[in-house]
XYZ file of C-alpha atoms in Angstrom:
102
model
C 91.280 97.324 61.737
C 91.750 100.739 63.328
C 94.784 102.749 62.173
C 96.372 104.378 65.230
C 99.639 105.463 63.547
C 98.547 109.122 63.577
C 98.466 109.063 67.402
C 102.259 108.829 67.483
C 102.448 112.348 65.989
C 99.311 113.764 67.649
C 100.163 116.644 70.020
C 97.654 115.287 72.568
C 99.764 112.136 73.004
C 103.222 112.781 71.535
C 106.126 114.617 73.159
C 109.371 116.056 71.859
C 112.727 114.472 72.630
C 116.240 114.555 71.199
C 118.239 111.708 69.686
C 122.013 111.902 70.060
C 123.829 109.864 67.401
C 127.520 109.022 67.474
C 129.480 107.830 64.456
C 133.004 106.505 64.588
C 135.293 103.524 64.260
C 136.334 100.701 66.553
C 140.118 100.447 66.988
C 141.806 98.064 69.419
C 138.525 97.506 71.272
C 137.771 101.219 71.717
C 135.248 103.434 69.964
C 136.760 106.577 68.429
C 134.173 109.294 67.772
C 134.322 110.913 64.323
C 130.932 112.649 64.176
C 128.080 113.482 66.553
C 124.532 114.577 65.613
C 121.549 115.805 67.616
C 118.203 115.069 65.951
C 114.842 116.459 67.161
C 112.150 113.765 67.329
C 108.518 113.387 68.371
C 106.681 110.335 69.664
C 104.739 108.731 72.473
C 106.721 108.104 75.669
C 105.720 105.733 78.459
C 107.404 103.652 81.164
C 108.491 100.194 80.026
C 106.194 97.363 81.068
C 107.155 94.533 83.404
C 107.251 92.118 80.463
C 109.640 94.372 78.499
C 111.964 94.617 81.478
C 112.111 90.804 81.769
C 113.691 90.603 78.303
C 116.879 92.269 79.545
C 119.850 90.385 80.974
C 120.233 90.984 84.698
C 123.437 92.949 84.038
C 121.552 95.433 81.841
C 118.622 95.915 84.209
C 118.063 99.592 84.865
C 115.903 101.379 87.386
C 114.427 103.875 84.915
C 113.566 102.314 81.567
C 111.269 104.143 79.162
C 109.547 103.109 75.936
C 109.743 105.596 73.045
C 107.253 104.940 70.237
C 107.971 106.721 66.968
C 106.590 106.807 63.458
C 110.041 105.945 62.061
C 111.632 103.342 64.383
C 114.114 102.153 61.723
C 115.790 105.570 61.845
C 116.899 104.969 65.451
C 120.156 102.999 65.618
C 121.280 100.201 67.890
C 124.958 99.179 67.765
C 125.712 97.098 64.638
C 122.083 96.808 63.643
C 121.132 96.927 59.926
C 124.803 96.720 58.891
C 125.625 100.135 60.391
C 128.959 99.186 62.016
C 130.148 102.796 62.132
C 127.251 103.849 64.400
C 127.115 103.445 68.164
C 123.686 102.993 69.835
C 121.700 106.220 69.858
C 121.031 107.993 73.133
C 117.674 109.662 73.749
C 117.461 112.824 75.843
C 114.100 113.419 77.486
C 113.408 115.873 80.324
C 117.101 116.137 81.166
C 117.620 112.363 81.412
C 119.537 110.224 78.919
C 118.373 106.770 77.799
C 120.462 104.277 75.806
C 118.564 102.635 72.957
C 118.389 98.863 73.458
């Protein structure tokens, strides 16, 4: 088997982007921000495939959906994933556009 994990960090394929992380608490159905972080990241970025777009509910369908491949995917948070109730889904900033992690 060929190990391609180094390609994710290779400067010929990988690009820099920023992860914006929000931490807070839910009170009365609203999210109250207590802390915000900006984390520099590197990885391979490509448009989402047709198959990946089909997995979304019609209400969540977006015109511009990107796929961000990273060496450490478990460090990117989705709301209430991995028992992290105090974290809201990360937002990725790439070339001036913001993408919600789903």
